[in-house]
CSV table of C-alpha atoms in Angstrom, one decimal:
chain,number,residue,atom,x,y,z
A,1,MET,CA,180.6,56.0,103.6
A,2,SER,CA,179.9,59.3,105.4
A,3,ASP,CA,178.0,62.0,103.5
A,4,TRP,CA,179.8,63.8,100.6
A,5,ASP,CA,181.4,67.2,101.4
A,6,ALA,CA,180.1,69.6,98.8
A,7,GLN,CA,182.7,72.3,99.8
A,8,GLN,CA,185.6,69.9,99.4
A,9,TYR,CA,184.2,68.8,96.0
A,10,LEU,CA,183.8,72.3,94.8
A,11,LYS,CA,187.4,73.3,95.4
A,12,PHE,CA,188.1,72.2,91.8
A,13,GLU,CA,184.7,73.0,90.3
A,14,ASP,CA,186.0,74.2,87.0
A,15,GLU,CA,188.1,71.1,86.4
A,16,ARG,CA,185.4,68.8,87.6
A,17,THR,CA,182.8,70.4,85.4
A,18,ARG,CA,184.9,70.2,82.2
A,19,GLY,CA,183.9,66.6,81.6
A,20,ALA,CA,180.3,67.5,82.0
A,21,ARG,CA,180.6,70.3,79.4
A,22,ASP,CA,182.3,67.9,76.9
A,23,LEU,CA,179.7,65.3,77.4
A,24,LEU,CA,176.8,67.7,77.0
A,25,ALA,CA,178.2,69.0,73.8
A,26,GLN,CA,177.7,65.6,72.1
A,27,ILE,CA,174.1,65.0,73.0
A,28,PRO,CA,172.1,65.4,69.8
A,29,ILE,CA,168.7,66.3,71.3
A,30,GLN,CA,167.7,69.9,70.5
A,31,ASP,CA,164.3,70.2,72.3
A,32,ALA,CA,164.1,68.1,75.5
A,33,ARG,CA,160.9,68.0,77.7
A,34,GLY,CA,162.4,66.4,80.7
A,35,VAL,CA,166.1,66.2,81.7
A,36,VAL,CA,167.5,64.4,84.8
A,37,ASP,CA,170.9,64.9,86.2
A,38,ILE,CA,171.8,61.6,87.9
A,39,GLY,CA,174.3,62.2,90.7
A,40,CYS,CA,173.8,65.9,90.4
A,41,GLY,CA,176.2,66.8,93.2
A,42,PRO,CA,176.2,70.5,94.1
A,43,GLY,CA,174.4,71.4,90.9
A,44,ASN,CA,177.4,72.4,88.8
A,45,SER,CA,176.4,70.0,86.0
A,46,THR,CA,172.6,70.7,86.5
A,47,GLU,CA,173.3,74.3,85.8
A,48,LEU,CA,174.8,73.4,82.4
A,49,LEU,CA,171.7,71.3,81.6
A,50,ALA,CA,169.4,74.2,82.5
A,51,ARG,CA,171.2,76.5,80.1
A,52,ARG,CA,171.1,74.0,77.3
A,53,TRP,CA,167.4,73.3,77.7
A,54,PRO,CA,165.8,76.3,79.4
A,55,GLN,CA,162.2,75.1,78.6
A,56,ALA,CA,162.7,71.6,80.0
A,57,LYS,CA,161.8,70.3,83.4
A,58,ILE,CA,165.1,69.8,85.0
A,59,THR,CA,165.5,67.4,87.9
A,60,GLY,CA,168.6,66.5,89.9
A,61,ILE,CA,169.0,63.3,92.0
A,62,ASP,CA,171.7,62.4,94.4
A,63,THR,CA,172.1,60.4,97.6
A,64,SER,CA,174.0,63.1,99.5
A,65,ALA,CA,172.0,65.5,101.6
A,66,ASP,CA,174.9,68.0,101.6
A,67,MET,CA,175.2,67.9,97.8
A,68,LEU,CA,171.5,68.4,97.4
A,69,ARG,CA,171.4,71.3,99.9
A,70,GLN,CA,174.1,73.1,97.8
A,71,ALA,CA,172.3,72.3,94.5
A,72,ARG,CA,169.0,73.7,95.9
A,73,GLU,CA,170.7,76.9,97.0
A,74,ARG,CA,172.4,77.2,93.6
A,75,LEU,CA,169.3,76.5,91.5
A,76,PRO,CA,166.2,77.1,93.5
A,77,GLN,CA,163.9,77.1,90.5
A,78,HIS,CA,164.7,73.4,89.7
A,79,THR,CA,163.8,70.1,91.5
A,80,PHE,CA,166.3,68.1,93.5
A,81,ILE,CA,165.4,64.8,95.1
A,82,GLU,CA,167.3,62.2,97.2
A,83,ALA,CA,167.3,58.9,95.4
A,84,ASN,CA,169.5,55.9,94.8
A,85,ILE,CA,170.0,55.3,91.1
A,86,SER,CA,169.9,51.6,91.6
A,87,HIS,CA,166.3,51.8,92.7
A,88,TRP,CA,165.1,54.8,90.6
A,89,SER,CA,163.3,54.9,87.3
A,90,PRO,CA,162.9,58.0,85.0
A,91,PRO,CA,159.4,59.6,85.1
A,92,ALA,CA,157.3,59.8,81.9
A,93,GLY,CA,158.4,62.7,79.7
A,94,THR,CA,162.1,62.2,80.3
A,95,ASP,CA,164.2,62.7,77.2
A,96,VAL,CA,167.7,63.0,78.6
A,97,LEU,CA,169.4,61.1,81.4
A,98,PHE,CA,172.7,62.8,82.2
A,99,ALA,CA,175.2,61.1,84.4
A,100,ASN,CA,178.5,62.8,85.1
A,101,ALA,CA,181.0,60.9,87.2
A,102,ILE,CA,178.5,58.7,89.1
A,103,PHE,CA,178.2,55.3,87.5
A,104,GLN,CA,181.7,54.3,88.5
A,105,TRP,CA,180.3,54.1,92.1
A,106,VAL,CA,177.2,52.1,91.2
A,107,PRO,CA,177.3,48.3,91.6
A,108,LYS,CA,176.7,46.4,88.3
A,109,HIS,CA,176.5,49.8,86.6
A,110,LEU,CA,176.3,48.5,83.1
A,111,LYS,CA,173.1,46.6,83.9
A,112,GLN,CA,171.7,49.8,85.4
A,113,MET,CA,172.7,51.8,82.3
A,114,MET,CA,170.8,49.2,80.2
A,115,ARG,CA,167.8,49.4,82.4
A,116,LEU,CA,167.6,53.2,82.3
A,117,LEU,CA,168.2,53.4,78.6
A,118,MET,CA,165.3,50.9,78.0
A,119,ALA,CA,163.0,53.1,80.2
A,120,LEU,CA,163.5,56.1,77.8
A,121,PRO,CA,161.2,56.9,74.9
A,122,ASP,CA,162.5,56.3,71.4
A,123,GLY,CA,164.9,59.2,70.6
A,124,GLY,CA,165.8,59.7,74.3
A,125,ALA,CA,169.4,59.8,75.3
A,126,LEU,CA,171.5,58.4,78.1
A,127,ALA,CA,174.7,60.4,78.4
A,128,VAL,CA,177.4,59.0,80.8
A,129,GLN,CA,180.9,60.1,81.7
A,130,MET,CA,183.1,58.1,84.1
A,131,PRO,CA,186.6,58.6,85.4
A,132,ASP,CA,188.8,55.8,84.0
A,133,ASN,CA,191.7,56.5,86.3
A,134,MET,CA,192.1,53.4,88.6
A,135,ASP,CA,195.6,52.8,87.0
A,136,GLU,CA,196.8,56.3,87.5
A,137,PRO,CA,199.3,57.0,90.4
A,138,SER,CA,196.6,59.0,92.2
A,139,HIS,CA,194.6,55.9,92.7
A,140,VAL,CA,197.3,53.2,92.6
A,141,LEU,CA,199.0,54.9,95.6
A,142,MET,CA,195.9,55.2,97.8
A,143,ARG,CA,195.5,51.4,97.4
A,144,GLU,CA,199.2,50.9,98.1
A,145,VAL,CA,199.0,52.9,101.4
A,146,ALA,CA,195.7,51.0,102.3
A,147,ARG,CA,197.6,47.7,102.1
A,148,LEU,CA,200.2,48.8,104.7
A,149,PRO,CA,200.0,46.6,107.8
A,150,GLN,CA,198.6,49.3,110.0
A,151,PHE,CA,195.7,50.0,107.7
A,152,HIS,CA,194.9,46.8,105.8
A,153,THR,CA,192.3,45.3,108.2
A,154,GLN,CA,190.3,48.5,108.4
A,155,LEU,CA,190.5,49.3,104.7
A,156,ALA,CA,190.0,45.9,103.1
A,157,HIS,CA,186.5,46.9,102.1
A,158,ALA,CA,187.7,50.2,100.7
A,159,LEU,CA,190.0,48.4,98.4
A,160,GLU,CA,186.9,46.9,96.7
A,161,ALA,CA,184.9,50.2,96.5
A,162,ARG,CA,185.6,50.7,92.8
A,163,ASP,CA,186.6,48.3,90.0
A,164,ASN,CA,188.4,49.1,86.8
A,165,LEU,CA,185.9,50.0,84.1
A,166,PRO,CA,185.2,47.6,81.3
A,167,LYS,CA,186.7,48.2,77.9
A,168,PRO,CA,184.7,50.4,75.5
A,169,GLY,CA,183.8,47.3,73.5
A,170,THR,CA,181.9,45.9,76.4
A,171,TYR,CA,179.7,49.0,76.7
A,172,TYR,CA,179.2,48.9,73.0
A,173,ASP,CA,178.1,45.3,72.8
A,174,ALA,CA,175.7,45.7,75.7
A,175,LEU,CA,174.1,49.0,74.7
A,176,GLN,CA,174.2,49.0,70.9
A,177,PRO,CA,171.3,46.6,70.5
A,178,LEU,CA,169.1,49.1,72.4
A,179,CYS,CA,170.2,52.1,70.4
A,180,SER,CA,169.6,53.9,67.2
A,181,ARG,CA,172.9,55.7,67.7
A,182,ILE,CA,175.8,55.2,70.1
A,183,ASP,CA,179.0,57.2,70.6
A,184,ILE,CA,181.9,56.2,72.8
A,185,TRP,CA,185.2,58.0,73.3
A,186,HIS,CA,188.0,58.5,75.8
A,187,THR,CA,189.6,61.8,76.7
A,188,VAL,CA,192.7,62.2,78.8
A,189,TYR,CA,192.8,65.6,80.6
A,190,ASN,CA,196.0,67.0,82.1
A,191,HIS,CA,194.7,69.3,84.8
A,192,VAL,CA,197.1,72.0,85.8
A,193,LEU,CA,197.2,72.1,89.7
A,194,ASP,CA,199.3,74.3,92.0
A,195,ASP,CA,201.4,71.4,93.5
A,196,ALA,CA,201.3,67.8,94.6
A,197,PRO,CA,199.3,68.6,97.8
A,198,ALA,CA,196.6,70.0,95.5
A,199,ILE,CA,196.2,66.5,94.0
A,200,VAL,CA,195.6,65.2,97.5
A,201,GLU,CA,193.0,67.9,98.1
A,202,TRP,CA,191.3,66.9,94.8
A,203,VAL,CA,191.0,63.2,95.6
A,204,LYS,CA,189.9,63.9,99.2
A,205,GLY,CA,186.6,65.0,97.7
A,206,THR,CA,186.1,61.8,95.7
A,207,GLY,CA,188.4,58.8,95.5
A,208,LEU,CA,190.0,59.0,98.9
A,209,ARG,CA,186.7,59.0,100.8
A,210,PRO,CA,186.3,55.2,101.1
A,211,PHE,CA,189.9,55.1,102.5
A,212,LEU,CA,189.6,58.0,105.0
A,213,ASP,CA,186.1,57.4,106.3
A,214,PRO,CA,186.8,54.2,108.3
A,215,LEU,CA,189.8,55.7,110.0
A,216,GLU,CA,190.0,57.6,113.3
A,217,ILE,CA,191.5,61.1,113.1
A,218,PRO,CA,195.1,60.1,114.1
A,219,GLU,CA,195.0,57.3,111.6
A,220,ARG,CA,193.7,59.5,108.9
A,221,LYS,CA,196.6,61.9,109.5
A,222,GLU,CA,199.0,59.0,109.2
A,223,PHE,CA,197.4,57.7,106.1
A,224,LEU,CA,197.5,61.2,104.4
A,225,GLU,CA,201.1,61.7,105.4
A,226,ALA,CA,202.1,58.4,103.7
A,227,TYR,CA,199.9,59.2,100.7
A,228,ARG,CA,201.2,62.8,100.3
A,229,ALA,CA,204.8,61.6,100.2
A,230,ARG,CA,204.0,59.1,97.5
A,231,ILE,CA,202.1,61.6,95.4
A,232,ALA,CA,204.9,64.1,95.7
A,233,ALA,CA,207.3,61.5,94.3
A,234,SER,CA,205.0,60.5,91.5
A,235,TYR,CA,203.9,64.0,90.3
A,236,PRO,CA,207.1,66.1,89.9
A,237,PRO,CA,206.7,69.8,89.3
A,238,GLN,CA,206.9,71.3,85.8
A,239,ALA,CA,209.3,74.1,85.0
A,240,ASP,CA,206.9,76.7,86.6
A,241,GLY,CA,206.3,74.7,89.7
A,242,LYS,CA,202.8,73.5,88.7
A,243,VAL,CA,201.9,69.8,88.5
A,244,LEU,CA,199.9,67.9,85.8
A,245,LEU,CA,197.2,65.6,87.1
A,246,ARG,CA,196.6,63.1,84.3
A,247,PHE,CA,192.9,62.1,84.3
A,248,PRO,CA,191.4,59.7,81.7
A,249,ARG,CA,187.6,59.7,81.3
A,250,ILE,CA,185.3,57.5,79.2
A,251,PHE,CA,182.2,59.1,77.6
A,252,ILE,CA,179.1,57.4,76.2
A,253,VAL,CA,176.1,58.9,74.5
A,254,ALA,CA,173.4,56.3,73.7
A,255,VAL,CA,170.3,57.3,71.8
A,256,LYS,CA,167.4,54.9,72.1
């Protein structure tokens, strides 16, 4: 895929950060020496970590140059590095690994989570939040459009970019033997957005990227027109004209 667009992502900063706030609230560690924000994006989640643990060494890692640029501008006093989580290990002194909405993009992410948890010292925490929305209309419909004859060949790979997440029990069985404590929960948010086109703008910053990147500009326009029509039909306005974007997320806090 092309690089992430930090400005597009930040159009819905408050809504995107809400999951990070809820995840952070359940981490039981009071005094952390080193905290790493995995998939830090533009630094909105890293900022929360810095407020929670002001004395800790805070590091953000991401694969996106644009996201890292935004994060460094936002939090110049902290360290941000370009790294792929699949090939990265936490440095000594790391007490908290915080991963907000990143592992759903990582191949064999459960094995990676186990590897990272085992690399922590006893009492260290791996905190993970992932969108669990592949069966929501927002994502079902992008796959539906991608299967149309004019797009199917070019977007066959995009259809495999993300899988449905395993059930909570799968995470529990894999992580519990490595933990002194584990907490797993689901939350379903209903984000209030201005209208159906706002939903399209939301997913353009995340889930739509694998579908739009392979297309030329005229094809992107055609794809978005077909997608917008389907979104408008699936997310009718409320009494005040707003729409509700139903957004399930799974949370895991594993303490070694």
